[in-house]
PDB file of C-alpha atoms (C1' of nucleotides) in Angstrom:
ATOM      1  CA  MET A 444      -3.307  -0.825  35.915  1.00 64.00           C
ATOM      2  CA  ASP A 445      -5.510  -2.684  33.504  1.00 88.00           C
ATOM      3  CA  SER A 446      -4.475  -5.609  31.358  1.00 94.00           C
ATOM      4  CA  THR A 447      -4.052  -3.631  28.149  1.00 97.00           C
ATOM      5  CA  SER A 448      -1.719  -1.312  29.973  1.00 97.00           C
ATOM      6  CA  ILE A 449       0.351  -4.259  31.166  1.00 97.00           C
ATOM      7  CA  HIS A 450       0.269  -5.667  27.660  1.00 98.00           C
ATOM      8  CA  LEU A 451       1.775  -2.489  26.219  1.00 98.00           C
ATOM      9  CA  THR A 452       4.377  -2.263  28.939  1.00 98.00           C
ATOM     10  CA  GLY A 453       5.493  -5.751  27.972  1.00 98.00           C
ATOM     11  CA  PHE A 454       6.522  -4.376  24.606  1.00 98.00           C
ATOM     12  CA  GLY A 455       8.337  -1.426  26.115  1.00 98.00           C
ATOM     13  CA  ILE A 456       5.519   0.916  25.207  1.00 98.00           C
ATOM     14  CA  ARG A 457       4.387   3.408  27.789  1.00 98.00           C
ATOM     15  CA  PRO A 458       0.665   3.319  28.178  1.00 97.00           C
ATOM     16  CA  SER A 459      -1.336   6.471  27.556  1.00 98.00           C
ATOM     17  CA  VAL A 460      -5.068   6.900  27.309  1.00 98.00           C
ATOM     18  CA  GLN A 461      -4.812   6.952  23.532  1.00 98.00           C
ATOM     19  CA  ARG A 462      -2.455   4.002  23.215  1.00 98.00           C
ATOM     20  CA  ILE A 463      -4.536   1.855  25.530  1.00 98.00           C
ATOM     21  CA  ALA A 464      -7.694   2.677  23.605  1.00 98.00           C
ATOM     22  CA  ILE A 465      -6.070   1.859  20.274  1.00 98.00           C
ATOM     23  CA  MET A 466      -4.572  -1.426  21.449  1.00 98.00           C
ATOM     24  CA  ARG A 467      -7.831  -2.405  23.108  1.00 98.00           C
ATOM     25  CA  TYR A 468      -9.614  -1.672  19.871  1.00 98.00           C
ATOM     26  CA  LEU A 469      -7.245  -3.903  17.923  1.00 98.00           C
ATOM     27  CA  LEU A 470      -7.631  -6.729  20.401  1.00 97.00           C
ATOM     28  CA  LYS A 471     -11.401  -6.580  20.654  1.00 97.00           C
ATOM     29  CA  ASN A 472     -12.302  -5.908  17.040  1.00 95.00           C
ATOM     30  CA  LYS A 473     -10.296  -8.285  14.955  1.00 94.00           C
ATOM     31  CA  THR A 474     -11.292  -6.581  11.742  1.00 96.00           C
ATOM     32  CA  HIS A 475      -7.756  -5.533  10.808  1.00 98.00           C
ATOM     33  CA  PRO A 476      -8.781  -1.888  10.712  1.00 98.00           C
ATOM     34  CA  THR A 477      -7.184   0.945   8.792  1.00 98.00           C
ATOM     35  CA  ALA A 478      -5.836   3.946  10.685  1.00 98.00           C
ATOM     36  CA  ASP A 479      -8.882   5.869   9.609  1.00 98.00           C
ATOM     37  CA  GLU A 480     -11.288   3.272  10.961  1.00 98.00           C
ATOM     38  CA  VAL A 481      -9.552   3.305  14.306  1.00 98.00           C
ATOM     39  CA  TYR A 482      -9.690   7.074  14.342  1.00 98.00           C
ATOM     40  CA  GLU A 483     -13.369   7.342  13.403  1.00 98.00           C
ATOM     41  CA  VAL A 484     -14.464   4.896  16.080  1.00 98.00           C
ATOM     42  CA  LEU A 485     -12.252   6.036  18.913  1.00 98.00           C
ATOM     43  CA  ARG A 486     -12.805   9.748  18.473  1.00 97.00           C
ATOM     44  CA  ARG A 487     -16.259   9.097  19.897  1.00 97.00           C
ATOM     45  CA  GLN A 488     -14.686   7.944  23.141  1.00 96.00           C
ATOM     46  CA  ILE A 489     -11.803  10.382  23.011  1.00 97.00           C
ATOM     47  CA  PRO A 490     -13.068  13.523  21.271  1.00 97.00           C
ATOM     48  CA  THR A 491      -9.653  15.166  21.255  1.00 97.00           C
ATOM     49  CA  LEU A 492      -7.999  12.215  19.526  1.00 98.00           C
ATOM     50  CA  SER A 493      -6.104  13.185  16.401  1.00 98.00           C
ATOM     51  CA  LYS A 494      -5.372  11.142  13.340  1.00 98.00           C
ATOM     52  CA  THR A 495      -1.700  11.918  13.785  1.00 98.00           C
ATOM     53  CA  THR A 496      -1.749  10.149  17.113  1.00 98.00           C
ATOM     54  CA  VAL A 497      -3.435   7.145  15.564  1.00 98.00           C
ATOM     55  CA  TYR A 498      -0.760   6.985  12.875  1.00 98.00           C
ATOM     56  CA  ASN A 499       2.026   7.532  15.397  1.00 98.00           C
ATOM     57  CA  THR A 500       0.652   4.893  17.680  1.00 98.00           C
ATOM     58  CA  LEU A 501       0.053   2.198  15.095  1.00 98.00           C
ATOM     59  CA  LYS A 502       3.549   2.744  13.777  1.00 98.00           C
ATOM     60  CA  LEU A 503       4.937   2.526  17.294  1.00 98.00           C
ATOM     61  CA  PHE A 504       3.059  -0.707  17.868  1.00 98.00           C
ATOM     62  CA  VAL A 505       4.441  -2.270  14.711  1.00 98.00           C
ATOM     63  CA  GLU A 506       7.988  -1.109  15.420  1.00 97.00           C
ATOM     64  CA  ASN A 507       7.828  -2.612  18.881  1.00 98.00           C
ATOM     65  CA  GLY A 508       6.195  -5.823  17.795  1.00 97.00           C
ATOM     66  CA  ALA A 509       2.925  -5.135  19.573  1.00 98.00           C
ATOM     67  CA  ALA A 510       0.952  -5.180  16.329  1.00 98.00           C
ATOM     68  CA  VAL A 511       1.412  -6.447  12.816  1.00 97.00           C
ATOM     69  CA  PHE A 512       1.151  -4.542   9.575  1.00 98.00           C
ATOM     70  CA  VAL A 513      -1.236  -6.309   7.218  1.00 98.00           C
ATOM     71  CA  GLY A 514      -0.590  -5.494   3.566  1.00 97.00           C
ATOM     72  CA  ILE A 515      -3.388  -7.504   2.015  1.00 97.00           C
ATOM     73  CA  ASP A 516      -5.429  -4.437   1.119  1.00 96.00           C
ATOM     74  CA  GLU A 517      -4.071  -2.688  -1.924  1.00 94.00           C
ATOM     75  CA  LYS A 518      -5.508   0.631  -0.880  1.00 93.00           C
ATOM     76  CA  ASN A 519      -4.804   1.088   2.811  1.00 95.00           C
ATOM     77  CA  ALA A 520      -2.482  -0.099   5.524  1.00 97.00           C
ATOM     78  CA  ARG A 521      -4.202  -2.409   7.983  1.00 98.00           C
ATOM     79  CA  PHE A 522      -3.243  -3.509  11.444  1.00 98.00           C
ATOM     80  CA  ASP A 523      -3.605  -6.610  13.558  1.00 98.00           C
ATOM     81  CA  GLY A 524      -3.102  -6.933  17.294  1.00 98.00           C
ATOM     82  CA  VAL A 525      -3.131 -10.723  17.163  1.00 97.00           C
ATOM     83  CA  LEU A 526       0.450 -11.921  17.191  1.00 96.00           C
ATOM     84  CA  GLU A 527       0.002 -15.678  16.943  1.00 95.00           C
ATOM     85  CA  PRO A 528       1.046 -16.751  13.434  1.00 94.00           C
ATOM     86  CA  HIS A 529      -1.946 -17.005  11.143  1.00 95.00           C
ATOM     87  CA  SER A 530      -2.952 -16.171   7.603  1.00 95.00           C
ATOM     88  CA  HIS A 531      -5.406 -13.687   6.139  1.00 96.00           C
ATOM     89  CA  PHE A 532      -8.179 -13.966   3.623  1.00 96.00           C
ATOM     90  CA  ARG A 533      -9.621 -10.887   1.934  1.00 96.00           C
ATOM     91  CA  CYS A 534     -12.943 -10.845   0.133  1.00 95.00           C
ATOM     92  CA  ARG A 535     -12.859  -8.804  -3.041  1.00 91.00           C
ATOM     93  CA  GLU A 536     -16.575  -8.042  -2.861  1.00 90.00           C
ATOM     94  CA  CYS A 537     -17.184  -6.869   0.698  1.00 91.00           C
ATOM     95  CA  GLY A 538     -13.567  -6.138   1.506  1.00 93.00           C
ATOM     96  CA  CYS A 539     -13.663  -8.057   4.782  1.00 95.00           C
ATOM     97  CA  ILE A 540     -10.463  -9.592   6.079  1.00 96.00           C
ATOM     98  CA  ILE A 541     -10.814 -12.906   7.838  1.00 94.00           C
ATOM     99  CA  ASP A 542      -8.228 -14.682   9.942  1.00 94.00           C
ATOM    100  CA  VAL A 543      -7.269 -18.108   8.681  1.00 93.00           C
ATOM    101  CA  PRO A 544      -5.854 -20.265  11.472  1.00 91.00           C
ATOM    102  CA  MET A 545      -2.945 -21.494   9.450  1.00 88.00           C
ATOM    103  CA  ASN A 546       0.683 -21.091  10.365  1.00 85.00           C
ATOM    104  CA  VAL A 547       2.824 -21.428   7.288  1.00 85.00           C
ATOM    105  CA  GLU A 548       6.101 -21.321   9.174  1.00 84.00           C
ATOM    106  CA  ASN A 549       6.940 -24.904   8.227  1.00 82.00           C
ATOM    107  CA  PHE A 550       6.599 -24.019   4.586  1.00 82.00           C
ATOM    108  CA  LEU A 551       9.426 -21.526   4.668  1.00 84.00           C
ATOM    109  CA  PRO A 552      12.074 -22.567   2.169  1.00 79.00           C
ATOM    110  CA  LYS A 553      15.153 -23.977   3.900  1.00 82.00           C
ATOM    111  CA  GLU A 554      17.586 -21.838   1.932  1.00 78.00           C
ATOM    112  CA  PHE A 555      15.882 -18.734   3.211  1.00 75.00           C
ATOM    113  CA  ARG A 556      15.366 -19.643   6.862  1.00 78.00           C
ATOM    114  CA  GLY A 557      17.671 -17.556   8.926  1.00 79.00           C
ATOM    115  CA  GLU A 558      17.198 -14.664   6.568  1.00 85.00           C
ATOM    116  CA  ILE A 559      13.476 -14.474   7.194  1.00 92.00           C
ATOM    117  CA  ASP A 560      12.114 -12.751  10.238  1.00 91.00           C
ATOM    118  CA  GLU A 561       8.584 -12.163   9.050  1.00 93.00           C
ATOM    119  CA  TYR A 562       6.231 -13.760   6.578  1.00 95.00           C
ATOM    120  CA  HIS A 563       2.677 -13.317   5.430  1.00 96.00           C
ATOM    121  CA  PHE A 564       0.316 -15.568   3.596  1.00 96.00           C
ATOM    122  CA  TYR A 565      -2.470 -13.625   1.936  1.00 96.00           C
ATOM    123  CA  LEU A 566      -5.486 -15.213   0.280  1.00 95.00           C
ATOM    124  CA  LYS A 567      -7.978 -13.370  -1.910  1.00 95.00           C
ATOM    125  CA  GLY A 568     -11.345 -14.317  -3.329  1.00 94.00           C
ATOM    126  CA  THR A 569     -15.027 -14.232  -2.455  1.00 93.00           C
ATOM    127  CA  CYS A 570     -16.149 -14.994   1.085  1.00 91.00           C
ATOM    128  CA  GLU A 571     -18.973 -17.365   2.066  1.00 89.00           C
ATOM    129  CA  ASN A 572     -21.370 -14.543   2.835  1.00 90.00           C
ATOM    130  CA  CYS A 573     -20.897 -12.852  -0.503  1.00 91.00           C
ATOM    131  CA  LYS A 574     -21.281 -16.149  -2.346  1.00 90.00           C
ATOM    132  CA  LYS A 575     -24.590 -16.834  -0.586  1.00 90.00           C
ATOM    133  CA  ARG A 576     -25.826 -13.339  -1.162  1.00 90.00           C
ATOM    134  CA  ARG A 577     -25.352 -13.734  -4.900  1.00 85.00           C
ATOM    135  CA  ALA A 578     -26.800 -17.233  -5.104  1.00 77.00           C
TER     136      ALA A 578
ATOM    137  CA  MET B 433       4.757  -8.075 -34.794  1.00 64.00           C
ATOM    138  CA  ASP B 434       7.228  -8.772 -32.028  1.00 87.00           C
ATOM    139  CA  SER B 435       6.814 -11.299 -29.246  1.00 94.00           C
ATOM    140  CA  THR B 436       5.787  -8.802 -26.582  1.00 97.00           C
ATOM    141  CA  SER B 437       3.076  -7.598 -28.868  1.00 97.00           C
ATOM    142  CA  ILE B 438       1.808 -11.141 -29.324  1.00 97.00           C
ATOM    143  CA  HIS B 439       2.049 -11.654 -25.602  1.00 98.00           C
ATOM    144  CA  LEU B 440      -0.219  -8.675 -24.910  1.00 98.00           C
ATOM    145  CA  THR B 441      -2.668  -9.701 -27.584  1.00 97.00           C
ATOM    146  CA  GLY B 442      -3.003 -13.039 -25.846  1.00 97.00           C
ATOM    147  CA  PHE B 443      -4.458 -11.227 -22.860  1.00 98.00           C
ATOM    148  CA  GLY B 444      -6.845  -9.233 -24.983  1.00 97.00           C
ATOM    149  CA  ILE B 445      -4.694  -6.150 -24.682  1.00 98.00           C
ATOM    150  CA  ARG B 446      -4.057  -4.117 -27.774  1.00 97.00           C
ATOM    151  CA  PRO B 447      -0.403  -3.378 -28.172  1.00 97.00           C
ATOM    152  CA  SER B 448       0.771   0.199 -28.322  1.00 98.00           C
ATOM    153  CA  VAL B 449       4.282   1.574 -28.192  1.00 98.00           C
ATOM    154  CA  GLN B 450       3.815   2.419 -24.522  1.00 98.00           C
ATOM    155  CA  ARG B 451       2.242  -0.870 -23.538  1.00 98.00           C
ATOM    156  CA  ILE B 452       4.869  -2.905 -25.306  1.00 98.00           C
ATOM    157  CA  ALA B 453       7.646  -0.920 -23.652  1.00 98.00           C
ATOM    158  CA  ILE B 454       6.101  -1.344 -20.204  1.00 98.00           C
ATOM    159  CA  MET B 455       5.485  -5.081 -20.578  1.00 98.00           C
ATOM    160  CA  ARG B 456       8.937  -5.570 -21.996  1.00 98.00           C
ATOM    161  CA  TYR B 457      10.358  -3.731 -19.029  1.00 98.00           C
ATOM    162  CA  LEU B 458       8.479  -5.971 -16.602  1.00 98.00           C
ATOM    163  CA  LEU B 459       9.649  -9.104 -18.366  1.00 97.00           C
ATOM    164  CA  LYS B 460      13.274  -8.107 -18.698  1.00 97.00           C
ATOM    165  CA  ASN B 461      13.837  -6.456 -15.347  1.00 95.00           C
ATOM    166  CA  LYS B 462      12.346  -8.726 -12.756  1.00 94.00           C
ATOM    167  CA  THR B 463      12.765  -6.144 -10.045  1.00 96.00           C
ATOM    168  CA  HIS B 464       9.070  -5.793  -9.308  1.00 98.00           C
ATOM    169  CA  PRO B 465       9.189  -2.078 -10.069  1.00 98.00           C
ATOM    170  CA  THR B 466       6.885   0.628  -8.837  1.00 98.00           C
ATOM    171  CA  ALA B 467       4.940   2.701 -11.341  1.00 98.00           C
ATOM    172  CA  ASP B 468       7.385   5.502 -10.772  1.00 98.00           C
ATOM    173  CA  GLU B 469      10.401   3.333 -11.517  1.00 98.00           C
ATOM    174  CA  VAL B 470       8.862   2.195 -14.770  1.00 98.00           C
ATOM    175  CA  TYR B 471       8.104   5.791 -15.645  1.00 98.00           C
ATOM    176  CA  GLU B 472      11.545   7.141 -14.836  1.00 97.00           C
ATOM    177  CA  VAL B 473      13.321   4.498 -16.880  1.00 98.00           C
ATOM    178  CA  LEU B 474      11.046   4.413 -19.888  1.00 98.00           C
ATOM    179  CA  ARG B 475      10.697   8.150 -20.296  1.00 97.00           C
ATOM    180  CA  ARG B 476      14.267   8.047 -21.552  1.00 96.00           C
ATOM    181  CA  GLN B 477      13.181   5.845 -24.455  1.00 96.00           C
ATOM    182  CA  ILE B 478       9.795   7.484 -24.864  1.00 97.00           C
ATOM    183  CA  PRO B 479      10.204  11.135 -23.889  1.00 97.00           C
ATOM    184  CA  THR B 480       6.501  11.875 -24.223  1.00 97.00           C
ATOM    185  CA  LEU B 481       5.506   9.066 -21.860  1.00 98.00           C
ATOM    186  CA  SER B 482       3.277  10.222 -19.051  1.00 98.00           C
ATOM    187  CA  LYS B 483       2.896   8.823 -15.595  1.00 98.00           C
ATOM    188  CA  THR B 484      -0.818   8.552 -16.178  1.00 98.00           C
ATOM    189  CA  THR B 485      -0.184   6.138 -19.006  1.00 98.00           C
ATOM    190  CA  VAL B 486       2.083   4.068 -16.812  1.00 98.00           C
ATOM    191  CA  TYR B 487      -0.613   3.876 -14.137  1.00 98.00           C
ATOM    192  CA  ASN B 488      -3.326   3.149 -16.684  1.00 98.00           C
ATOM    193  CA  THR B 489      -1.253   0.466 -18.309  1.00 98.00           C
ATOM    194  CA  LEU B 490      -0.158  -1.328 -15.176  1.00 98.00           C
ATOM    195  CA  LYS B 491      -3.753  -1.347 -13.985  1.00 98.00           C
ATOM    196  CA  LEU B 492      -4.880  -2.690 -17.342  1.00 98.00           C
ATOM    197  CA  PHE B 493      -2.258  -5.430 -17.178  1.00 98.00           C
ATOM    198  CA  VAL B 494      -3.390  -6.513 -13.728  1.00 97.00           C
ATOM    199  CA  GLU B 495      -7.069  -6.439 -14.645  1.00 97.00           C
ATOM    200  CA  ASN B 496      -6.415  -8.600 -17.659  1.00 97.00           C
ATOM    201  CA  GLY B 497      -4.111 -11.005 -15.898  1.00 97.00           C
ATOM    202  CA  ALA B 498      -1.026  -9.944 -17.813  1.00 98.00           C
ATOM    203  CA  ALA B 499       0.757  -8.783 -14.657  1.00 98.00           C
ATOM    204  CA  VAL B 500       0.458  -9.300 -10.939  1.00 97.00           C
ATOM    205  CA  PHE B 501       0.129  -6.721  -8.227  1.00 97.00           C
ATOM    206  CA  VAL B 502       2.772  -7.285  -5.570  1.00 98.00           C
ATOM    207  CA  GLY B 503       1.831  -5.864  -2.176  1.00 97.00           C
ATOM    208  CA  ILE B 504       4.968  -6.762  -0.265  1.00 97.00           C
ATOM    209  CA  ASP B 505       6.198  -3.184  -0.120  1.00 96.00           C
ATOM    210  CA  GLU B 506       4.368  -1.193   2.500  1.00 94.00           C
ATOM    211  CA  LYS B 507       4.984   2.055   0.676  1.00 93.00           C
ATOM    212  CA  ASN B 508       4.311   1.493  -2.991  1.00 95.00           C
ATOM    213  CA  ALA B 509       2.439  -0.757  -5.335  1.00 97.00           C
ATOM    214  CA  ARG B 510       4.751  -3.061  -7.231  1.00 98.00           C
ATOM    215  CA  PHE B 511       4.222  -5.106 -10.352  1.00 98.00           C
ATOM    216  CA  ASP B 512       5.398  -8.424 -11.699  1.00 98.00           C
ATOM    217  CA  GLY B 513       5.123  -9.678 -15.250  1.00 98.00           C
ATOM    218  CA  VAL B 514       6.040 -13.228 -14.257  1.00 97.00           C
ATOM    219  CA  LEU B 515       2.860 -15.217 -13.984  1.00 96.00           C
ATOM    220  CA  GLU B 516       4.168 -18.601 -12.885  1.00 95.00           C
ATOM    221  CA  PRO B 517       3.244 -19.087  -9.209  1.00 94.00           C
ATOM    222  CA  HIS B 518       6.108 -18.111  -6.978  1.00 95.00           C
ATOM    223  CA  SER B 519       6.782 -16.289  -3.733  1.00 95.00           C
ATOM    224  CA  HIS B 520       8.527 -13.035  -2.929  1.00 96.00           C
ATOM    225  CA  PHE B 521      11.205 -12.070  -0.471  1.00 96.00           C
ATOM    226  CA  ARG B 522      11.827  -8.458   0.442  1.00 96.00           C
ATOM    227  CA  CYS B 523      14.992  -7.230   2.117  1.00 95.00           C
ATOM    228  CA  ARG B 524      14.345  -4.621   4.766  1.00 91.00           C
ATOM    229  CA  GLU B 525      17.766  -3.064   4.322  1.00 90.00           C
ATOM    230  CA  CYS B 526      18.205  -2.592   0.593  1.00 91.00           C
ATOM    231  CA  GLY B 527      14.541  -2.928  -0.293  1.00 93.00           C
ATOM    232  CA  CYS B 528      15.165  -5.441  -3.036  1.00 95.00           C
ATOM    233  CA  ILE B 529      12.481  -7.941  -3.886  1.00 96.00           C
ATOM    234  CA  ILE B 530      13.664 -11.404  -4.869  1.00 94.00           C
ATOM    235  CA  ASP B 531      11.628 -14.148  -6.465  1.00 94.00           C
ATOM    236  CA  VAL B 532      11.451 -17.334  -4.443  1.00 93.00           C
ATOM    237  CA  PRO B 533      10.672 -20.334  -6.652  1.00 91.00           C
ATOM    238  CA  MET B 534       8.072 -21.740  -4.329  1.00 88.00           C
ATOM    239  CA  ASN B 535       4.480 -22.407  -5.243  1.00 84.00           C
ATOM    240  CA  VAL B 536       2.385 -22.518  -2.106  1.00 85.00           C
ATOM    241  CA  GLU B 537      -0.762 -23.618  -3.874  1.00 83.00           C
ATOM    242  CA  ASN B 538      -0.749 -26.967  -2.121  1.00 82.00           C
ATOM    243  CA  PHE B 539      -0.752 -25.224   1.219  1.00 81.00           C
ATOM    244  CA  LEU B 540      -4.087 -23.583   0.666  1.00 84.00           C
ATOM    245  CA  PRO B 541      -6.489 -24.675   3.399  1.00 78.00           C
ATOM    246  CA  LYS B 542      -9.082 -27.111   2.096  1.00 81.00           C
ATOM    247  CA  GLU B 543     -12.004 -25.227   3.615  1.00 78.00           C
ATOM    248  CA  PHE B 544     -11.040 -22.188   1.623  1.00 75.00           C
ATOM    249  CA  ARG B 545     -10.277 -23.744  -1.732  1.00 77.00           C
ATOM    250  CA  GLY B 546     -12.960 -22.771  -4.167  1.00 79.00           C
ATOM    251  CA  GLU B 547     -13.204 -19.381  -2.495  1.00 85.00           C
ATOM    252  CA  ILE B 548      -9.636 -18.472  -3.270  1.00 92.00           C
ATOM    253  CA  ASP B 549      -8.658 -17.183  -6.662  1.00 91.00           C
ATOM    254  CA  GLU B 550      -5.380 -15.529  -5.727  1.00 93.00           C
ATOM    255  CA  TYR B 551      -2.766 -15.941  -3.046  1.00 95.00           C
ATOM    256  CA  HIS B 552       0.558 -14.430  -2.117  1.00 96.00           C
ATOM    257  CA  PHE B 553       3.335 -15.588   0.093  1.00 96.00           C
ATOM    258  CA  TYR B 554       5.530 -12.727   1.218  1.00 96.00           C
ATOM    259  CA  LEU B 555       8.773 -13.147   3.122  1.00 95.00           C
ATOM    260  CA  LYS B 556      10.700 -10.355   4.777  1.00 95.00           C
ATOM    261  CA  GLY B 557      14.133 -10.118   6.296  1.00 94.00           C
ATOM    262  CA  THR B 558      17.733  -9.378   5.352  1.00 93.00           C
ATOM    263  CA  CYS B 559      19.106 -10.617   2.051  1.00 91.00           C
ATOM    264  CA  GLU B 560      22.438 -12.399   1.564  1.00 89.00           C
ATOM    265  CA  ASN B 561      24.133  -9.336   0.114  1.00 90.00           C
ATOM    266  CA  CYS B 562      23.164  -7.119   3.005  1.00 91.00           C
ATOM    267  CA  LYS B 563      24.256  -9.744   5.513  1.00 90.00           C
ATOM    268  CA  LYS B 564      27.678 -10.000   3.862  1.00 90.00           C
ATOM    269  CA  ARG B 565      28.042  -6.277   3.622  1.00 90.00           C
ATOM    270  CA  ARG B 566      27.581  -5.952   7.353  1.00 85.00           C
ATOM    271  CA  ALA B 567      29.814  -8.890   8.288  1.00 77.00           C
TER     272      ALA B 567
ATOM    273  C1'  DC C 524      12.700  20.660  35.116  1.00 61.69           C
ATOM    274  C1'  DT C 525      13.293  17.288  31.323  1.00 61.69           C
ATOM    275  C1'  DT C 526      11.676  14.085  28.389  1.00 61.69           C
ATOM    276  C1'  DT C 527       7.809  12.131  26.024  1.00 61.69           C
ATOM    277  C1'  DG C 528       3.171  12.306  23.880  1.00 61.69           C
ATOM    278  C1'  DT C 529      -0.480  14.724  21.593  1.00 61.69           C
ATOM    279  C1'  DG C 530      -2.753  17.309  18.102  1.00 61.69           C
ATOM    280  C1'  DC C 531      -3.218  20.887  14.733  1.00 61.69           C
ATOM    281  C1'  DA C 532      -2.057  22.490  10.252  1.00 61.69           C
ATOM    282  C1'  DA C 533       0.713  22.139   6.375  1.00 61.69           C
ATOM    283  C1'  DA C 534       3.304  19.427   3.361  1.00 61.69           C
ATOM    284  C1'  DT C 535       4.329  15.209   0.752  1.00 61.69           C
ATOM    285  C1'  DT C 536       3.601  11.233  -1.798  1.00 61.69           C
ATOM    286  C1'  DC C 537       1.047   8.146  -4.488  1.00 61.69           C
ATOM    287  C1'  DT C 538      -2.756   7.513  -7.420  1.00 61.69           C
ATOM    288  C1'  DT C 539      -6.961   8.790  -9.921  1.00 61.69           C
ATOM    289  C1'  DT C 540      -9.922  11.752 -12.764  1.00 61.69           C
ATOM    290  C1'  DG C 541     -11.546  14.992 -16.402  1.00 61.69           C
ATOM    291  C1'  DC C 542     -10.818  16.387 -20.570  1.00 61.69           C
ATOM    292  C1'  DA C 543      -8.743  17.527 -25.142  1.00 61.69           C
ATOM    293  C1'  DC C 544      -6.037  15.749 -28.679  1.00 61.69           C
ATOM    294  C1'  DC C 545      -3.923  11.951 -31.326  1.00 61.69           C
ATOM    295  C1'  DA C 546      -3.899   7.334 -33.391  1.00 61.69           C
ATOM    296  C1'  DA C 547      -5.612   3.164 -34.895  1.00 61.69           C
ATOM    297  C1'  DA C 548      -9.235   0.165 -36.771  1.00 61.69           C
TER     298       DA C 548
ATOM    299  C1'  DT D 739     -15.293   8.558 -38.535  1.00 61.69           C
ATOM    300  C1'  DT D 740     -15.660   6.116 -34.528  1.00 61.69           C
ATOM    301  C1'  DT D 741     -13.534   3.958 -30.829  1.00 61.69           C
ATOM    302  C1'  DG D 742      -9.693   3.613 -28.047  1.00 61.69           C
ATOM    303  C1'  DG D 743      -5.120   5.494 -26.117  1.00 61.69           C
ATOM    304  C1'  DT D 744      -2.263   9.132 -24.416  1.00 61.69           C
ATOM    305  C1'  DG D 745      -0.897  12.908 -21.646  1.00 61.69           C
ATOM    306  C1'  DC D 746      -1.510  17.218 -19.211  1.00 61.69           C
ATOM    307  C1'  DA D 747      -3.227  19.508 -15.290  1.00 61.69           C
ATOM    308  C1'  DA D 748      -6.004  19.209 -11.388  1.00 61.69           C
ATOM    309  C1'  DA D 749      -8.082  16.653  -7.786  1.00 61.69           C
ATOM    310  C1'  DG D 750      -8.141  13.218  -4.212  1.00 61.69           C
ATOM    311  C1'  DA D 751      -6.670  10.171  -0.636  1.00 61.69           C
ATOM    312  C1'  DA D 752      -3.345   8.356   2.625  1.00 61.69           C
ATOM    313  C1'  DT D 753       0.398   9.354   5.342  1.00 61.69           C
ATOM    314  C1'  DT D 754       4.161  12.211   7.257  1.00 61.69           C
ATOM    315  C1'  DT D 755       6.309  16.315   9.191  1.00 61.69           C
ATOM    316  C1'  DG D 756       7.081  20.598  11.943  1.00 61.69           C
ATOM    317  C1'  DC D 757       6.004  22.688  15.724  1.00 61.69           C
ATOM    318  C1'  DA D 758       3.730  24.316  20.077  1.00 61.69           C
ATOM    319  C1'  DC D 759       1.514  22.887  24.038  1.00 61.69           C
ATOM    320  C1'  DA D 760       0.299  19.339  27.548  1.00 61.69           C
ATOM    321  C1'  DA D 761       1.390  15.453  30.381  1.00 61.69           C
ATOM    322  C1'  DA D 762       4.260  12.317  32.738  1.00 61.69           C
ATOM    323  C1'  DG D 763       8.399  10.922  35.070  1.00 61.69           C
TER     324       DG D 763
END
DNA sequence: CTTTGTGCAAATTCTTTGCACCAAA
DNA sequence: TTTGGTGCAAAGAATTTGCACAAAG
């Protein structure tokens, strides 16, 4: 019983080889991957893995609160296994998504507290690397 | 030369019957519609309107800063003609998207200012109406 | 055995593209 | 009379669904 397995169980999710691999991927590579990215990488470890399972699993994670849907990318759904409140920055040039250690919970408008159960703060622009590269 | 026409011109967008109708729709109905919603409503006024034109136009608006892409809805792209900084709340039950008059510009982390050219604050939960309806 | 999970293929949905025709400058 | 806009049909990409088989309890 490894730690990822215990982690999943904590969310009421039964661990399977596939689910453990996907959650482990989310927790180790904090790149906020798309379903396709997860699939392309993990199929090398699990050759029988199907994209359907990746979609099913990511959805299951989000529904059970084990992962967060990140909607900062206009093209694809992205996922995050880090549950501590934080914000996201997306670079328009390289497309990278960087965690910003900033919890905006205190900024929630008073009138709306109580109605809100989830919030996201998305930032967009050009990252340091891309700025340097152009300079 | 009506006001919507002048409005578009101000963004360097040449007004056409279709473009004026779409911008007018965005400005009058602040429902943050999807491309499909815009299409389904406006085709009644402009029977020859095509979905391609709606997509082209909304994209043109966003590229020229005349409208904002709203990514709060996990399923579809949504659009907003209101340019004053504000936040968005989406109800999980009825799917409505409500404007929240809250500019989070001052919350932007100092380290990131200068890199950021766009930001969005998305709130999710259950709206007043849906809460009442259930009570 | 009985329920749950996986994976294939097909279907769906949303969005973009290629191209011909129409309209405006 | 040239550039730009529209709209149709087709293509493309992301995601979901239906179903049969495999695995786990």
